[in-house]
Short mmCIF file of C-alpha atoms and ligand atoms in Angstrom, two decimals:
data_model
loop_
_atom_site.label_atom_id
_atom_site.label_comp_id
_atom_site.label_asym_id
_atom_site.label_seq_id
_atom_site.Cartn_x
_atom_site.Cartn_y
_atom_site.Cartn_z
CA TRP C 1 0.01 0.00 0.00
CA HIS C 2 2.94 2.30 0.75
CA ASN C 3 4.51 2.15 -2.65
CA SER C 4 1.16 2.40 -4.41
CA MET C 5 0.61 5.60 -2.37
CA GLU C 6 4.06 6.85 -3.27
CA GLU C 7 3.45 5.77 -6.86
CA ILE C 8 0.21 7.65 -7.16
CA LEU C 9 1.56 10.86 -5.53
CA ARG C 10 4.70 10.90 -7.71
CA LYS C 11 2.58 10.26 -10.83
CA THR C 12 -0.30 12.65 -10.17
CA VAL C 13 1.26 15.61 -8.35
CA ALA C 14 2.86 17.44 -11.28
CA PRO C 15 6.40 18.71 -10.70
CA PHE C 16 6.64 22.43 -10.12
CA PRO C 17 7.53 24.29 -13.32
CA SER C 18 10.59 26.51 -13.00
CA TYR C 19 9.95 30.19 -12.49
CA GLU C 20 10.80 30.92 -16.12
CA MET C 21 8.46 28.16 -17.36
CA ARG C 22 5.71 28.97 -14.85
CA ASP C 23 3.30 30.33 -17.56
CA LYS C 24 4.61 28.27 -20.42
CA SER C 25 4.16 24.71 -19.25
CA PRO C 26 0.95 22.94 -20.30
CA PRO C 27 -1.35 21.69 -17.48
CA PRO C 28 -0.94 18.03 -16.60
CA PRO C 29 -3.42 15.62 -18.24
CA GLU C 30 -6.89 15.58 -16.63
CA SER C 31 -6.36 11.88 -16.06
CA ASN C 32 -3.84 12.69 -13.37
CA SER C 33 -6.46 14.53 -11.36
CA LEU C 34 -9.09 11.80 -11.94
CA GLU C 35 -6.65 9.13 -10.87
CA PHE C 36 -5.74 11.10 -7.74
CA MET C 37 -9.43 11.57 -6.85
CA HIS C 38 -10.30 7.93 -7.52
CA PHE C 39 -7.37 6.68 -5.45
CA TYR C 40 -8.19 8.96 -2.50
CA LYS C 41 -11.86 8.02 -2.49
CA SER C 42 -10.86 4.38 -2.25
CA LEU C 43 -8.90 4.88 0.93
CA GLU C 44 -9.98 4.01 4.46
CA LYS C 45 -9.90 6.74 7.14
CA GLU C 46 -6.52 5.92 8.57
CA GLN C 47 -5.10 5.48 5.04
CA LYS C 48 -6.41 8.96 4.20
CA LEU C 49 -4.52 10.37 7.22
CA GLU C 50 -1.25 8.79 6.11
CA PHE C 51 -1.87 9.86 2.55
CA LEU C 52 -2.66 13.46 3.44
CA GLU C 53 0.32 13.67 5.83
CA LYS C 54 2.63 12.45 3.05
CA LEU C 55 1.04 14.93 0.58
CA SER C 56 1.45 17.84 3.07
CA TYR C 57 5.02 16.85 3.96
CA ASP C 58 6.55 15.83 0.59
CA PHE C 59 4.64 18.05 -1.76
CA GLY C 60 4.55 21.39 0.07
CA VAL C 61 6.97 24.34 -0.19
CA ASP C 62 10.58 23.65 -1.28
CA HIS C 63 12.06 25.25 1.82
CA ARG C 64 15.63 25.39 0.55
CA TRP C 65 14.56 27.10 -2.67
CA ALA C 66 12.50 29.62 -0.67
CA SER C 67 15.29 30.41 1.78
CA ASP C 68 17.82 30.85 -0.99
CA LEU C 69 15.52 33.37 -2.62
CA ALA C 70 14.92 35.10 0.70
CA ALA C 71 18.67 35.50 1.11
CA LYS C 72 18.86 36.79 -2.46
CA LEU C 73 16.14 39.34 -1.71
CA LEU C 74 18.14 40.63 1.26
CA ASP C 75 21.13 41.04 -1.06
CA THR C 76 19.14 43.09 -3.54
CA GLN C 77 18.04 45.68 -0.97
CA GLY C 78 19.29 49.06 -2.19
CA ARG C 79 19.14 47.91 -5.79
CA ASP C 80 16.63 49.49 -8.27
CA VAL C 81 12.97 48.66 -7.48
CA ALA C 82 12.49 46.66 -10.69
CA THR C 83 15.15 44.21 -9.59
CA ILE C 84 13.68 44.02 -6.05
CA LEU C 85 10.13 43.30 -7.47
CA GLN C 86 11.65 40.63 -9.72
CA VAL C 87 13.27 38.80 -6.80
CA GLU C 88 10.12 39.26 -4.69
CA ASP C 89 8.02 37.59 -7.38
CA ARG C 90 10.42 34.63 -7.55
CA LEU C 91 10.28 34.38 -3.73
CA ARG C 92 6.45 34.49 -3.85
CA TYR C 93 6.44 31.74 -6.53
CA SER C 94 8.76 29.60 -4.45
CA LEU C 95 6.47 29.93 -1.45
CA THR C 96 3.54 28.27 -3.25
CA PRO C 97 3.09 24.75 -1.96
CA ARG C 98 3.27 22.15 -4.78
CA TYR C 99 -0.06 20.64 -3.73
CA ARG C 100 -1.71 24.06 -4.37
CA GLU C 101 -1.12 23.48 -8.07
CA LEU C 102 -2.56 20.00 -7.72
CA PHE C 103 -5.75 21.39 -6.16
CA THR C 104 -6.08 23.96 -8.91
CA HIS C 105 -5.82 21.23 -11.55
CA ILE C 106 -8.36 19.06 -9.72
CA SER C 107 -10.78 22.01 -9.49
CA ARG C 108 -10.98 22.03 -13.28
CA VAL C 109 -12.25 18.47 -13.71
CA GLN C 110 -15.87 17.36 -13.35
CA GLY C 111 -16.73 17.00 -9.64
CA GLY C 112 -13.29 18.27 -8.68
CA VAL C 113 -14.47 21.18 -6.49
CA LYS C 114 -16.94 18.96 -4.61
CA PHE C 115 -14.03 16.47 -4.11
CA LEU C 116 -11.88 19.24 -2.61
CA VAL C 117 -14.70 20.40 -0.34
CA ASP C 118 -15.05 16.85 0.99
CA LEU C 119 -11.28 16.47 1.29
CA ARG C 120 -11.19 19.57 3.47
CA ALA C 121 -14.00 18.11 5.56
CA ASP C 122 -11.68 15.10 6.18
CA LEU C 123 -8.85 17.50 7.11
CA ILE C 124 -11.09 19.36 9.55
CA GLU C 125 -12.25 16.10 11.12
CA LEU C 126 -8.66 14.79 11.50
CA ALA C 127 -7.58 18.10 13.07
CA SER C 128 -10.55 18.34 15.42
CA SER C 129 -10.19 14.79 16.61
CA LYS C 130 -6.55 15.69 17.49
CA ILE C 131 -5.47 12.69 15.39
CA THR C 132 -2.91 14.94 13.84
CA ASP C 133 -1.83 18.56 14.20
CA SER C 134 1.36 18.64 12.27
CA PRO C 135 2.32 22.09 10.94
CA HIS C 136 2.38 20.67 7.47
CA MET C 137 -1.29 19.45 7.77
CA ARG C 138 -2.25 22.87 9.10
CA ASP C 139 -0.63 24.46 6.04
CA LEU C 140 -2.46 22.01 3.79
CA ASN C 141 -5.78 22.95 5.46
CA SER C 142 -5.26 26.69 5.26
CA THR C 143 -4.08 26.47 1.60
CA LEU C 144 -7.23 24.56 0.71
CA LYS C 145 -9.41 26.95 2.79
CA SER C 146 -8.01 30.00 0.98
CA LEU C 147 -8.67 28.39 -2.43
CA LEU C 148 -12.24 27.39 -1.42
CA SER C 149 -12.82 30.94 -0.13
CA GLU C 150 -11.90 32.32 -3.55
CA TRP C 151 -14.02 29.83 -5.46
CA PHE C 152 -17.04 30.26 -3.11
CA SER C 153 -16.92 33.99 -2.83
CA VAL C 154 -20.33 35.76 -2.88
CA GLY C 155 -19.89 36.99 -6.44
CA LEU C 156 -19.76 33.38 -7.67
CA LEU C 157 -22.64 32.08 -5.58
CA GLN C 158 -26.21 31.82 -6.83
CA LEU C 159 -29.04 32.92 -4.51
CA GLU C 160 -32.05 30.58 -4.92
CA ARG C 161 -35.46 31.04 -3.33
CA ILE C 162 -36.98 27.65 -2.42
CA THR C 163 -40.77 27.50 -2.85
CA TRP C 164 -43.45 24.83 -2.97
CA GLN C 165 -42.89 24.84 -6.74
CA SER C 166 -39.18 23.95 -6.34
CA PRO C 167 -38.15 20.43 -7.46
CA CYS C 168 -38.83 17.70 -4.95
CA GLU C 169 -35.18 16.82 -4.67
CA ILE C 170 -34.39 20.34 -3.47
CA LEU C 171 -37.31 20.32 -0.99
CA GLN C 172 -36.15 16.95 0.19
CA LYS C 173 -32.62 18.18 0.70
CA ILE C 174 -33.81 21.36 2.52
CA SER C 175 -35.85 19.11 4.85
CA GLN C 176 -32.84 16.81 5.44
CA TYR C 177 -30.37 19.61 6.10
CA GLU C 178 -32.62 21.54 8.52
CA ALA C 179 -30.45 21.36 11.64
CA VAL C 180 -32.22 23.69 14.00
CA HIS C 181 -36.01 22.88 13.97
CA PRO C 182 -36.29 19.39 12.35
CA VAL C 183 -38.84 19.05 9.57
CA ARG C 184 -41.20 16.20 10.50
CA ASN C 185 -43.37 15.84 7.41
CA TRP C 186 -44.64 17.36 4.16
CA THR C 187 -46.97 19.71 6.08
CA ASP C 188 -43.97 21.06 7.92
CA ILE C 189 -41.89 21.73 4.79
CA LYS C 190 -44.96 23.16 2.99
CA ARG C 191 -45.40 25.68 5.84
CA ARG C 192 -41.69 26.64 5.81
CA VAL C 193 -42.02 27.80 2.17
CA GLY C 194 -45.67 28.96 2.39
CA PRO C 195 -47.29 32.31 3.09
CA TYR C 196 -45.38 34.66 5.40
CA ARG C 197 -42.28 32.49 4.97
CA ARG C 198 -39.16 32.68 2.80
CA CYS C 199 -36.48 30.03 2.31
CA TYR C 200 -33.25 30.91 0.55
CA ALA C 201 -30.13 28.93 -0.31
CA PHE C 202 -26.79 29.63 -1.87
CA THR C 203 -25.77 27.27 -4.68
CA HIS C 204 -22.60 27.09 -6.76
CA ALA C 205 -22.19 26.10 -10.43
CA SER C 206 -19.52 23.46 -9.48
CA MET C 207 -22.09 21.68 -7.26
CA PRO C 208 -25.41 21.98 -9.10
CA GLY C 209 -28.57 21.22 -7.15
CA GLU C 210 -26.65 21.28 -3.80
CA PRO C 211 -27.80 23.98 -1.36
CA LEU C 212 -24.57 25.05 0.37
CA VAL C 213 -26.25 26.99 3.16
CA VAL C 214 -29.96 27.38 3.89
CA LEU C 215 -31.76 30.27 5.61
CA HIS C 216 -35.39 30.07 6.80
CA VAL C 217 -37.20 33.39 7.33
CA ALA C 218 -40.58 34.28 8.89
CA LEU C 219 -42.26 37.54 7.80
CA THR C 220 -44.08 38.99 10.77
CA GLU C 221 -45.69 42.24 12.11
CA ASP C 222 -43.01 42.60 14.80
CA ILE C 223 -39.99 40.79 16.08
CA ALA C 224 -41.05 37.25 17.15
CA ASN C 225 -40.58 36.13 20.70
CA ASN C 226 -41.80 32.53 20.30
CA ILE C 227 -40.82 29.69 17.84
CA GLN C 228 -43.96 27.65 18.15
CA GLY C 229 -45.80 30.51 16.49
CA ILE C 230 -43.46 30.04 13.56
CA VAL C 231 -42.88 26.30 13.13
CA ARG C 232 -46.03 24.83 14.64
CA GLU C 233 -48.83 27.37 14.05
CA PHE C 234 -51.41 25.97 11.65
CA SER C 235 -51.55 29.22 9.77
CA THR C 236 -53.89 28.52 6.93
CA LEU C 237 -51.52 27.37 4.24
CA ASP C 238 -53.16 28.93 1.27
CA THR C 239 -53.81 32.52 2.37
CA ASP C 240 -52.25 35.32 0.38
CA GLU C 241 -49.74 37.54 2.17
CA ASP C 242 -51.08 40.87 3.39
CA VAL C 243 -48.16 43.32 2.98
CA ASN C 244 -49.55 45.49 5.77
CA LYS C 245 -48.91 42.63 8.17
CA ILE C 246 -45.25 42.34 7.21
CA ASN C 247 -42.80 44.68 9.00
CA ALA C 248 -40.15 42.28 10.25
CA ALA C 249 -38.00 39.42 8.95
CA ILE C 250 -37.18 36.70 11.49
CA PHE C 251 -34.32 34.40 10.77
CA TYR C 252 -35.34 31.31 12.63
CA SER C 253 -33.04 28.68 11.15
CA ILE C 254 -29.78 28.62 9.27
CA SER C 255 -27.72 25.62 8.39
CA SER C 256 -24.60 25.08 6.37
CA THR C 257 -24.56 21.79 4.53
CA GLN C 258 -20.87 21.32 3.56
CA ALA C 259 -18.50 20.60 6.50
CA GLY C 260 -15.56 21.33 4.19
CA LEU C 261 -16.72 24.96 3.75
CA GLN C 262 -16.42 25.75 7.47
CA GLY C 263 -14.78 29.09 7.99
CA VAL C 264 -15.81 30.34 4.52
CA GLU C 265 -18.55 32.37 6.29
CA LEU C 266 -21.34 31.40 3.87
CA GLY C 267 -24.06 31.87 6.53
CA ASN C 268 -23.01 35.46 7.21
CA TYR C 269 -23.02 36.34 3.53
CA LEU C 270 -26.41 34.59 3.02
CA ILE C 271 -28.08 36.62 5.79
CA LYS C 272 -26.73 39.92 4.33
CA ARG C 273 -27.76 38.89 0.80
CA VAL C 274 -31.27 37.89 1.92
CA VAL C 275 -31.71 41.19 3.77
CA ARG C 276 -31.08 42.99 0.47
CA GLU C 277 -33.53 40.65 -1.29
CA LEU C 278 -36.26 41.35 1.25
CA GLN C 279 -35.65 45.08 1.25
CA SER C 280 -36.32 45.13 -2.49
CA GLU C 281 -39.52 43.05 -1.98
CA PHE C 282 -40.68 45.04 1.07
CA PRO C 283 -39.14 48.56 0.89
CA HIS C 284 -40.73 49.56 4.16
CA MET C 285 -39.28 46.60 6.17
CA ALA C 286 -37.02 47.88 8.88
CA GLN C 287 -36.72 45.11 11.39
CA PHE C 288 -34.29 42.22 10.82
CA SER C 289 -33.64 39.78 13.63
CA SER C 290 -32.92 36.22 14.40
CA LEU C 291 -34.99 34.09 16.85
CA SER C 292 -32.17 31.84 18.05
CA PRO C 293 -31.89 28.79 20.27
CA ILE C 294 -29.45 28.79 23.17
CA PRO C 295 -27.90 25.32 22.98
CA GLY C 296 -25.85 24.51 26.10
CA PHE C 297 -27.45 26.86 28.61
CA SER C 298 -29.22 24.10 30.56
CA LEU C 299 -26.00 22.02 30.82
CA TRP C 300 -24.01 25.16 31.82
CA LEU C 301 -26.58 25.95 34.54
CA GLN C 302 -26.41 22.45 35.94
CA GLY C 303 -22.62 22.71 36.00
CA ALA C 304 -22.81 26.09 37.71
CA LEU C 305 -25.12 24.72 40.37
CA GLY C 306 -22.88 21.76 40.97
CA GLN C 307 -19.80 23.93 41.05
CA HIS C 308 -21.28 26.38 43.53
CA LYS C 309 -22.46 23.54 45.75
CA LYS C 310 -18.94 22.23 46.07
CA GLU C 311 -17.64 25.73 46.93
CA GLY C 312 -20.66 26.12 49.24
CA ARG C 313 -21.68 29.25 47.29
CA ALA C 314 -24.75 27.88 45.45
CA ILE C 315 -26.95 30.25 47.34
CA GLU C 316 -25.61 33.15 45.31
CA LEU C 317 -27.08 31.89 42.08
CA LEU C 318 -30.58 32.42 43.44
CA SER C 319 -31.86 34.95 45.95
CA GLU C 320 -32.97 33.92 49.47
CA GLN C 321 -36.59 34.29 48.37
CA GLU C 322 -36.08 32.15 45.27
CA TRP C 323 -34.37 29.39 47.21
CA ARG C 324 -37.23 29.40 49.70
CA GLU C 325 -39.70 28.92 46.84
CA VAL C 326 -37.62 26.01 45.53
CA GLU C 327 -37.61 24.46 49.01
CA ASP C 328 -41.31 24.92 49.48
CA VAL C 329 -42.22 23.39 46.11
CA THR C 330 -39.73 20.50 46.36
CA GLY C 331 -40.08 19.93 50.04
CA ALA C 332 -36.27 20.01 50.32
CA ALA C 333 -34.85 20.80 53.77
CA PRO C 334 -33.28 24.29 53.96
CA GLY C 335 -29.66 24.57 52.67
CA ALA C 336 -27.68 22.27 50.34
CA PRO C 337 -30.41 19.84 49.23
CA ALA C 338 -32.28 22.74 47.51
CA VAL C 339 -29.28 23.01 45.13
CA GLU C 340 -29.53 19.31 44.37
CA ALA C 341 -33.30 19.50 44.01
CA LEU C 342 -32.95 22.41 41.56
CA ARG C 343 -30.28 20.60 39.56
CA ARG C 344 -32.60 17.61 39.25
CA LEU C 345 -35.54 19.75 38.29
CA ILE C 346 -33.54 21.42 35.51
CA SER C 347 -31.98 18.17 34.21
CA THR C 348 -35.34 16.43 34.08
CA SER C 349 -37.24 19.54 32.91
CA GLU C 350 -39.75 18.68 35.66
CA TRP C 351 -39.89 22.30 36.80
CA ILE C 352 -41.89 23.21 33.69
CA ARG C 353 -44.85 21.26 35.11
CA SER C 354 -45.27 23.58 38.14
CA ASP C 355 -46.69 27.03 37.36
CA ARG C 356 -45.39 28.14 40.70
CA LEU C 357 -41.82 27.18 39.84
CA ILE C 358 -42.18 28.69 36.39
CA ARG C 359 -43.09 32.03 38.02
CA ALA C 360 -40.52 31.70 40.81
CA LEU C 361 -37.64 30.75 38.52
CA GLU C 362 -38.26 33.22 35.70
CA PRO C 363 -36.19 36.11 37.12
CA ALA C 364 -33.33 33.77 38.13
CA LEU C 365 -33.22 31.76 34.89
CA MET C 366 -33.44 34.89 32.76
CA ARG C 367 -30.57 36.61 34.53
CA LEU C 368 -28.50 33.42 34.58
CA CYS C 369 -29.16 32.98 30.86
CA ALA C 370 -28.17 36.60 30.15
CA TRP C 371 -24.89 36.01 31.98
CA TYR C 372 -24.29 32.70 30.16
CA LEU C 373 -24.70 34.46 26.76
CA TYR C 374 -22.97 37.77 27.62
CA GLY C 375 -20.43 36.80 30.33
CA GLU C 376 -19.29 33.25 29.64
CA LYS C 377 -16.38 33.27 27.19
CA ARG C 378 -14.12 30.92 25.25
CA ARG C 379 -10.78 32.54 24.26
CA GLY C 380 -12.47 35.94 24.87
CA TYR C 381 -15.43 35.31 22.46
CA ALA C 382 -18.92 34.29 23.42
CA LEU C 383 -18.93 30.73 24.70
CA ASN C 384 -22.29 29.95 23.06
CA PRO C 385 -21.64 29.13 19.41
CA VAL C 386 -24.89 30.63 18.02
CA ALA C 387 -24.18 33.88 19.93
CA ASN C 388 -20.59 33.88 18.57
CA PHE C 389 -21.92 33.40 14.99
CA HIS C 390 -24.40 36.29 15.09
CA LEU C 391 -22.03 38.61 17.05
CA GLN C 392 -19.31 37.94 14.42
CA ASN C 393 -21.88 39.07 11.83
CA GLY C 394 -22.33 42.33 13.76
CA ALA C 395 -25.76 41.61 15.28
CA THR C 396 -26.85 43.09 18.65
CA MET C 397 -27.76 40.69 21.52
CA TRP C 398 -31.19 42.31 21.65
CA ARG C 399 -33.81 40.44 23.69
CA LEU C 400 -34.10 37.34 25.83
CA ASN C 401 -37.54 35.69 25.58
CA TRP C 402 -39.09 33.60 28.40
CA GLN C 403 -41.09 30.54 27.33
CA ALA C 404 -40.04 31.18 23.76
CA ASP C 405 -39.56 27.46 22.98
CA THR C 406 -41.90 25.33 25.03
CA SER C 407 -41.09 22.09 23.12
CA PRO C 408 -39.39 19.39 25.14
CA ARG C 409 -36.12 20.05 23.27
CA GLY C 410 -36.42 23.80 23.96
CA ILE C 411 -37.00 23.19 27.68
CA ALA C 412 -34.23 20.68 27.95
CA ASN C 413 -31.64 22.70 26.00
CA SER C 414 -32.25 26.20 27.32
CA CYS C 415 -35.08 26.11 29.91
CA GLY C 416 -37.37 27.38 27.08
CA ILE C 417 -35.51 30.66 26.65
CA MET C 418 -34.59 31.97 23.16
CA VAL C 419 -32.78 35.12 22.12
CA ASN C 420 -33.18 37.72 19.34
CA TYR C 421 -29.91 38.78 17.72
CA ARG C 422 -31.03 41.93 15.94
CA TYR C 423 -29.36 43.23 12.72
CA PHE C 424 -29.33 47.03 12.85
CA LEU C 425 -28.14 47.40 9.22
CA GLN C 426 -26.10 50.58 9.73
CA GLU C 427 -24.32 49.07 12.76
CA THR C 428 -23.38 45.54 11.69
CA SER C 429 -19.95 46.35 10.27
CA PRO C 430 -18.70 48.49 13.29
CA ASN C 431 -20.26 45.96 15.69
CA SER C 432 -18.53 43.10 13.89
CA ALA C 433 -15.16 44.88 13.92
CA ALA C 434 -15.51 45.73 17.65
CA TYR C 435 -16.41 42.09 18.47
CA LEU C 436 -13.72 40.44 16.37
CA GLN C 437 -10.94 42.88 17.28
CA ASN C 438 -11.80 43.86 20.88
CA LYS C 439 -14.26 41.10 21.88
CA VAL C 440 -16.85 43.80 22.66
CA ILE C 441 -20.42 42.46 22.70
CA LYS C 442 -23.13 44.91 21.62
CA ALA C 443 -26.17 44.26 23.85
CA SER C 444 -29.48 45.97 24.45
CA GLU C 445 -30.62 47.63 27.67
CA GLN C 446 -32.83 44.60 28.46
CA VAL C 447 -29.80 42.25 28.24
CA MET C 448 -27.49 44.59 30.12
CA GLY C 449 -30.21 44.99 32.85
CA LEU C 450 -30.34 41.21 33.31
CA VAL C 451 -26.55 40.93 33.33
CA SER C 452 -26.18 43.57 36.07
CA GLN C 453 -28.96 41.89 38.12
CA PHE C 454 -26.90 38.70 37.90
CA GLN C 455 -23.68 40.49 38.86
CA LYS C 456 -25.35 42.16 41.85
CA SER C 457 -26.99 39.02 43.08
CA SER C 458 -24.02 36.73 42.71
CA LYS C 459 -21.16 39.10 43.36
CA LEU C 460 -19.18 37.09 40.71
C1 0OR H 501 -24.51 28.64 11.94
C2 0OR H 501 -23.79 28.19 10.62
C3 0OR H 501 -24.74 28.13 9.47
C4 0OR H 501 -22.72 29.22 10.29
O1 0OR H 501 -22.09 28.81 9.12
P1 0OR H 501 -21.05 29.83 8.38
O2 0OR H 501 -21.56 31.23 8.23
O3 0OR H 501 -20.64 29.19 7.09
O4 0OR H 501 -19.90 29.91 9.41
P2 0OR H 501 -18.55 29.19 9.27
O5 0OR H 501 -18.88 27.74 9.25
O6 0OR H 501 -17.88 29.62 7.98
O7 0OR H 501 -17.75 29.61 10.47
C5 0OR H 501 -23.16 26.85 10.79
O8 0OR H 501 -22.21 26.89 11.82
C6 0OR H 501 -24.16 25.75 11.13
O9 0OR H 501 -24.76 25.20 10.20
N1 0OR H 501 -24.39 25.43 12.44
C7 0OR H 501 -25.24 24.33 12.82
C8 0OR H 501 -26.72 24.80 12.77
C9 0OR H 501 -26.95 26.09 13.57
N2 0OR H 501 -27.66 27.06 13.06
O10 0OR H 501 -26.34 26.25 14.63
#
């Protein structure tokens, strides 16, 4: 297997043309790319790792060539600028990994781009499962990502609106890919593309019929605070839309479908593109917001309760009064057991069956959730991935909504709370820059109020 791997690589990865011949050498035969693709697809997972490591190591940058040219560039300082530009261009050429040419050739054959997207998905999976993190593999990944970012830039993407008249195979894919609020049956998908709804996808000529990222939008009178009203309501399916009832666009689900395009920011571009599309259809529309789940809050809360119990500080997460309510309802003796009782109530979602607990826990859960979204960080950015996504896009953490998702999943994941990330169109680029560069989160007064309540009550 080793020499067949060597054999294939030597045969299909074309040698690097010399600088002088760089524009004069004919591209390698397509059969090379097809053979490379065929061979790679036939490999098992661990063989792919070995193959990719060899590709990244033996077919990357010729380091000696690059360092010789770097030394030469130093020698030409002080010479005329034409000479310096000449040597810089040679150095730039020498810094191109050999496999970058291979990828460019592969992208020109039928199915080549899709092959490279899937190859990057393998690279991401290998890197994320820590199976490998060699610097050469990181270079391979970033070279491939930069090529894909060029090929999948917005100008080359096609915006498609999905309707009930779209081909079945597209509707079937849209249903399959829906990652946020699963589509259960034909009625579900018919509603998602019916009146007061829009469904858009980006497609690319190299992957016809494949939605790369899908955005589901609800057209409402004002910014929605409940998801059941969007995905469950039996709004009569064949009513016509009354424009006077449409003032806001609610993004209630977005999913990217190609793991290999992670980091290419398709979702961000799709949201901005759809906003422009809706503005041309509804010139008076001025409210654009997500209605987003908060995956991970419930688990974080159970962890926080457990953590505080160990340090004997659980009482700070709830006020005296709130703990007393928990004790009354659960019959737990005063003190530690109330923490355990609350943890169990949250982990089993049982609390949702007691109106008294719902009322008693609302202020506590809302301020804890505000802190989870605004205060909990990972490398300085929002810990919650959905928050991080919308904040990177420049959205404002605008409103937390109690009892926004009363489905079992909604209660279990985030105690039923959902959040609106609002897109104030004039502010998204400064907000995005402030977040990405200085990790500043733009939040509304409601959110900041809840956060300061949390900070006061728990003296964190
Ligand atoms: C939220 C999504 C669409 C962001 O994708 P995208 O804009 O391409 O970001 P990235 O993957 O380029 O960082 C993507 O991360 C996704 O599909 N997440 C799972 C479903 C969800 N909405 O959380």
